[in-house]
Short mmCIF file of C-alpha atoms in Angstrom, two decimals:
data_model
loop_
_atom_site.label_atom_id
_atom_site.label_comp_id
_atom_site.label_asym_id
_atom_site.label_seq_id
_atom_site.Cartn_x
_atom_site.Cartn_y
_atom_site.Cartn_z
CA MET A 1 -12.33 -19.83 14.85
CA LYS A 2 -11.52 -17.55 11.94
CA ILE A 3 -8.48 -17.91 9.72
CA LEU A 4 -7.37 -15.64 6.89
CA ILE A 5 -5.82 -16.83 3.65
CA SER A 6 -4.25 -14.53 1.06
CA ALA A 7 -5.75 -15.44 -2.30
CA ASP A 8 -5.70 -14.58 -5.99
CA GLY A 9 -9.49 -14.89 -6.23
CA ALA A 10 -12.67 -14.36 -4.25
CA ASP A 11 -13.66 -17.97 -3.57
CA LEU A 12 -12.38 -21.18 -2.04
CA GLU A 13 -11.16 -22.48 -5.40
CA ALA A 14 -8.73 -19.58 -5.78
CA ARG A 15 -5.04 -20.20 -5.34
CA VAL A 16 -3.17 -19.00 -2.29
CA ALA A 17 -1.38 -15.76 -3.17
CA ASN A 18 2.39 -15.50 -2.88
CA ARG A 19 2.28 -12.32 -0.79
CA PHE A 20 -0.01 -11.50 2.10
CA GLY A 21 0.32 -7.72 1.96
CA THR A 22 -0.50 -7.26 -1.72
CA SER A 23 -2.68 -10.26 -2.56
CA ARG A 24 -5.85 -9.50 -4.51
CA TYR A 25 -8.17 -10.91 -1.85
CA LEU A 26 -8.12 -11.89 1.80
CA VAL A 27 -10.41 -14.88 2.32
CA ILE A 28 -11.65 -15.15 5.90
CA VAL A 29 -12.94 -18.62 6.77
CA ASP A 30 -14.79 -19.78 9.87
CA THR A 31 -13.31 -23.23 10.46
CA GLU A 32 -16.28 -24.30 12.58
CA THR A 33 -19.15 -23.36 10.26
CA GLY A 34 -17.35 -23.34 6.91
CA ASP A 35 -18.64 -19.85 6.12
CA PHE A 36 -16.23 -17.56 4.33
CA ASP A 37 -15.97 -13.95 3.28
CA ALA A 38 -13.65 -12.78 0.49
CA VAL A 39 -12.55 -9.21 1.12
CA PRO A 40 -10.60 -7.15 -1.44
CA ASN A 41 -7.18 -6.58 0.07
CA PRO A 42 -6.82 -2.92 1.10
CA GLY A 43 -3.07 -3.31 0.61
CA ILE A 44 -3.20 -4.35 -3.05
CA SER A 45 -2.11 -0.88 -4.19
CA GLY A 46 1.34 -1.45 -2.74
CA GLN A 47 1.49 2.09 -1.46
CA ARG A 48 3.31 3.10 1.69
CA GLY A 49 1.71 1.43 4.68
CA SER A 50 -0.61 -0.66 2.53
CA GLY A 51 0.47 -3.90 4.20
CA MET A 52 -0.49 -2.47 7.58
CA GLN A 53 -4.02 -1.94 6.28
CA ALA A 54 -4.27 -5.69 5.77
CA VAL A 55 -3.08 -6.17 9.37
CA VAL A 56 -5.78 -3.81 10.63
CA LEU A 57 -8.36 -5.78 8.66
CA ALA A 58 -7.18 -9.07 10.15
CA VAL A 59 -7.34 -7.66 13.67
CA SER A 60 -10.77 -6.11 13.15
CA LYS A 61 -12.15 -9.43 11.88
CA ASP A 62 -10.88 -11.26 14.97
CA VAL A 63 -8.70 -13.57 12.88
CA LYS A 64 -6.62 -16.10 14.81
CA ALA A 65 -4.29 -17.26 12.04
CA VAL A 66 -2.98 -15.96 8.72
CA LEU A 67 -1.98 -18.46 6.03
CA THR A 68 -0.01 -17.24 3.04
CA GLY A 69 2.96 -17.77 0.80
CA TYR A 70 5.13 -14.92 2.03
CA CYS A 71 4.70 -12.33 4.75
CA ALA A 72 7.08 -9.40 5.18
CA PRO A 73 8.90 -9.42 8.54
CA ALA A 74 7.33 -6.15 9.69
CA ILE A 75 3.85 -7.43 8.86
CA CYS A 76 4.54 -10.76 10.59
CA ASN A 77 5.66 -8.94 13.72
CA GLN A 78 2.50 -6.84 13.80
CA LEU A 79 0.25 -9.86 13.29
CA GLU A 80 1.99 -11.86 16.00
CA ALA A 81 1.91 -8.85 18.33
CA ASN A 82 -1.88 -9.05 18.02
CA ASP A 83 -1.86 -12.78 18.88
CA ILE A 84 -2.40 -13.85 15.27
CA GLU A 85 -0.49 -16.96 14.20
CA VAL A 86 1.34 -16.62 10.87
CA LEU A 87 1.85 -19.71 8.68
CA THR A 88 3.91 -19.15 5.54
CA GLY A 89 5.34 -21.09 2.62
CA LEU A 90 1.90 -22.32 1.54
CA ASP A 91 0.69 -23.07 -1.97
CA GLY A 92 -2.43 -24.59 -3.49
CA ARG A 93 -6.16 -23.92 -3.43
CA VAL A 94 -7.73 -22.04 -0.55
CA ARG A 95 -10.12 -24.93 0.12
CA GLU A 96 -7.21 -27.38 0.34
CA ILE A 97 -5.30 -25.15 2.73
CA VAL A 98 -8.35 -24.76 4.97
CA GLU A 99 -8.84 -28.53 5.15
CA ARG A 100 -5.17 -29.10 5.89
CA TYR A 101 -5.32 -26.51 8.66
CA LYS A 102 -8.43 -28.08 10.19
CA GLN A 103 -6.77 -31.50 10.12
CA GLY A 104 -3.61 -30.12 11.72
CA ASN A 105 -1.49 -30.96 8.68
CA ILE A 106 0.15 -27.54 8.44
CA GLY A 107 3.19 -27.28 10.63
CA LYS A 108 4.54 -24.09 12.12
CA ARG A 109 6.81 -22.45 9.56
CA THR A 110 9.86 -20.48 10.57
CA GLY A 111 10.79 -17.28 8.78
CA THR A 112 8.50 -15.36 6.46
CA GLY A 113 8.10 -17.85 3.63
CA LEU A 114 10.68 -16.26 1.35
CA GLN A 115 11.34 -19.65 -0.21
CA THR A 116 7.84 -19.55 -1.68
CA LEU A 117 8.80 -16.56 -3.80
CA ARG A 118 11.94 -18.29 -5.02
CA ARG A 119 10.49 -21.58 -6.19
CA GLU A 120 11.18 -22.47 -9.80
CA PRO A 121 8.37 -21.66 -12.22
CA LYS A 122 6.54 -24.57 -13.82
CA ILE A 123 7.00 -24.90 -17.55
CA GLY A 124 3.95 -25.69 -19.62
CA SER A 125 0.75 -24.33 -21.09
CA ALA A 126 -0.85 -23.88 -17.67
CA ALA A 127 2.07 -21.75 -16.50
CA PHE A 128 1.96 -19.72 -19.72
CA ILE A 129 -1.77 -19.10 -19.40
CA GLY A 130 -1.28 -18.18 -15.76
CA ALA A 131 1.43 -15.68 -16.70
CA ILE A 132 -0.84 -14.09 -19.31
CA ARG A 133 -3.67 -13.90 -16.80
CA ASN A 134 -1.41 -12.27 -14.22
CA SER A 135 -0.20 -9.75 -16.79
CA VAL A 136 -3.77 -8.83 -17.70
CA ASN A 137 -4.67 -8.49 -14.02
CA GLN A 138 -1.65 -6.26 -13.39
CA PHE A 139 -2.55 -4.06 -16.36
CA ALA A 140 -6.14 -3.85 -15.13
CA GLY A 141 -4.79 -2.86 -11.74
CA ILE A 142 -2.70 0.05 -13.03
CA LEU A 143 -5.22 1.22 -15.64
CA PRO A 144 -7.25 3.23 -13.10
CA ALA A 145 -4.06 5.05 -12.11
CA PHE A 146 -3.41 6.12 -15.71
CA VAL A 147 -7.01 7.21 -16.16
CA GLY A 148 -6.82 9.07 -12.87
CA VAL A 149 -3.71 10.93 -14.01
CA VAL A 150 -5.43 12.13 -17.18
CA LEU A 151 -8.53 13.21 -15.26
CA LEU A 152 -6.45 14.90 -12.58
CA ILE A 153 -4.58 17.02 -15.12
CA GLY A 154 -7.87 18.03 -16.72
CA LEU A 155 -9.47 18.92 -13.39
CA PHE A 156 -6.40 20.88 -12.32
CA HIS A 157 -6.43 23.03 -15.45
CA THR A 158 -10.21 23.50 -15.21
CA PHE A 159 -10.64 24.44 -11.56
CA VAL A 160 -7.25 25.77 -10.45
CA SER A 161 -6.46 29.23 -11.76
CA LYS A 162 -3.41 31.43 -11.34
CA ASP A 163 -5.44 33.78 -9.15
CA PHE A 164 -6.38 30.89 -6.86
CA LEU A 165 -2.76 29.79 -6.54
CA ALA A 166 -1.67 33.38 -5.97
CA SER A 167 -4.09 33.59 -3.05
CA ILE A 168 -2.44 30.55 -1.43
CA PHE A 169 1.21 30.92 -2.41
CA SER A 170 2.72 34.34 -1.82
CA GLY A 171 6.01 33.86 -3.64
CA ASN A 172 7.88 33.71 -0.34
CA VAL A 173 9.94 30.51 -0.59
CA ALA A 174 9.83 29.78 3.15
CA LEU A 175 6.07 30.27 3.52
CA ASP A 176 5.29 28.49 0.26
CA THR A 177 7.40 25.51 1.33
CA LEU A 178 5.60 25.29 4.67
CA ARG A 179 2.20 25.50 3.00
CA SER A 180 3.13 22.91 0.38
CA ALA A 181 4.33 20.53 3.08
CA SER A 182 1.03 21.03 4.90
CA PHE A 183 -1.00 20.28 1.77
CA GLY A 184 1.05 17.16 1.11
CA SER A 185 0.37 15.95 4.65
CA ILE A 186 -3.39 16.32 4.25
CA LEU A 187 -3.83 15.03 0.71
CA ALA A 188 -4.02 11.30 0.06
CA GLY A 189 -4.03 8.92 -2.86
CA ASN A 190 -1.61 7.34 -5.26
CA PRO A 191 1.86 8.95 -5.10
CA ILE A 192 1.63 9.40 -8.88
CA ASN A 193 -0.95 12.12 -8.22
CA SER A 194 1.60 14.11 -6.23
CA TYR A 195 3.95 14.15 -9.23
CA ILE A 196 1.20 15.47 -11.50
CA ILE A 197 0.16 18.20 -9.07
CA ALA A 198 3.81 19.10 -8.41
CA GLY A 199 4.50 19.42 -12.13
CA GLU A 200 1.52 21.70 -12.62
CA LEU A 201 2.55 23.86 -9.65
CA LEU A 202 6.02 24.24 -11.15
CA LYS A 203 4.43 25.51 -14.35
CA TYR A 204 2.56 28.11 -12.32
CA GLY A 205 5.83 29.35 -10.84
CA LEU A 206 5.97 27.65 -7.45
CA SER A 207 9.54 27.14 -6.22
CA LEU A 208 11.21 23.75 -6.64
CA VAL A 209 11.83 23.58 -2.87
CA ALA A 210 8.11 23.97 -2.14
CA VAL A 211 7.15 21.40 -4.75
CA THR A 212 9.71 18.93 -3.38
CA ALA A 213 8.34 19.40 0.14
CA LEU A 214 4.84 18.62 -1.14
CA ILE A 215 5.99 15.35 -2.73
CA ILE A 216 7.93 14.29 0.38
CA THR A 217 5.05 14.87 2.80
CA TRP A 218 2.54 13.29 0.41
CA VAL A 219 4.55 10.07 0.55
CA THR A 220 5.77 10.12 4.17
CA VAL A 221 3.01 11.89 6.12
CA GLY A 222 -0.57 10.65 6.09
CA LEU A 223 -3.13 12.41 8.25
CA ILE A 224 -6.02 10.68 6.51
CA GLN A 225 -4.43 7.25 7.02
CA LEU A 226 -3.44 8.10 10.60
CA PRO A 227 -6.28 6.11 12.26
CA ALA A 228 -5.19 2.92 10.45
CA GLU A 229 -1.55 3.56 11.36
CA ILE A 230 -2.49 4.11 15.01
CA ALA A 231 -4.43 0.85 15.05
CA ALA A 232 -1.48 -1.06 13.60
CA LEU A 233 1.52 0.61 15.26
CA GLY A 234 0.15 2.40 18.31
CA THR A 235 -0.85 6.01 18.96
CA LYS A 236 2.46 7.30 20.29
CA PHE A 237 4.59 5.89 17.48
CA ALA A 238 2.18 6.86 14.69
CA ILE A 239 1.88 10.47 15.83
CA LEU A 240 5.61 10.80 16.49
CA ARG A 241 6.50 9.34 13.09
CA ASN A 242 4.18 11.72 11.25
CA VAL A 243 5.39 14.78 13.19
CA VAL A 244 9.06 13.92 12.65
CA SER A 245 8.44 13.19 8.96
CA PHE A 246 6.74 16.57 8.52
CA ILE A 247 9.50 18.48 10.30
CA LEU A 248 12.26 16.74 8.33
CA SER A 249 10.48 17.17 5.00
CA ILE A 250 11.48 20.83 4.73
CA PRO A 251 15.25 20.48 5.33
CA ILE A 252 15.26 17.39 3.10
CA ALA A 253 13.53 19.38 0.35
CA ILE A 254 16.09 22.19 0.69
CA LEU A 255 18.99 19.72 0.66
CA THR A 256 17.57 17.86 -2.34
CA VAL A 257 17.23 21.03 -4.41
CA ALA A 258 20.70 22.22 -3.34
CA ILE A 259 22.27 18.94 -4.47
CA PHE A 260 20.26 19.07 -7.69
CA ASN A 261 21.56 22.56 -8.43
CA LEU A 262 25.14 21.46 -7.75
CA VAL A 263 24.83 18.47 -10.06
CA LYS A 264 23.08 20.54 -12.67
CA GLY A 265 26.01 22.90 -12.55
#
């Protein structure tokens, strides 16, 4: 039987992570053989739908139980819908939690384990060192995003010319908005990238409505992530959600710019 524990590290001595969806690692343990596999959590980025990627991983690995500190209600529902038991409110080393589970010393927890996030911090050198370590890890996690932003700006200026943009965007607000929304639906990556691209497009003269539509669809529509969303939420819902999000992105963009102009005066 396989169980999955959210963890801060890639071994059995790591501590159980507070959150399932955004923990650094997901440690999958075979309770019969003792073998384990530490998989980097695909949801660590915290982007839209990232928690569902962790659900897809758990399902694909044939996990029967998830043990963690806290699990968001939507994630819990998806796990339980796939016959995966969710045990929350846990703390300690992964090895200890595995042994407790094998011995039947972990009772069924109600709720999502929110109390785990609210426990009082321990005061002392160990807690201080842990806080420093977490800060360093968080900085290391966002550093690639900053580097990516710098590289993206450089690549945009190098490879995207005014002539190229003119061949795509005609200057017609309606058509440009539709095309921008389409690009946003296809492109993927950190939402920060959409802000950078949108800012550069504004400099090239693209309308604010079109740029807003691009940002909205980038965040709410995900054709590249669609297979993972289908696996987690079902084909009908995933397709319907993406279609509705795309259709609504254009009127929302128009309304947003209209309100902005009113406020701006």
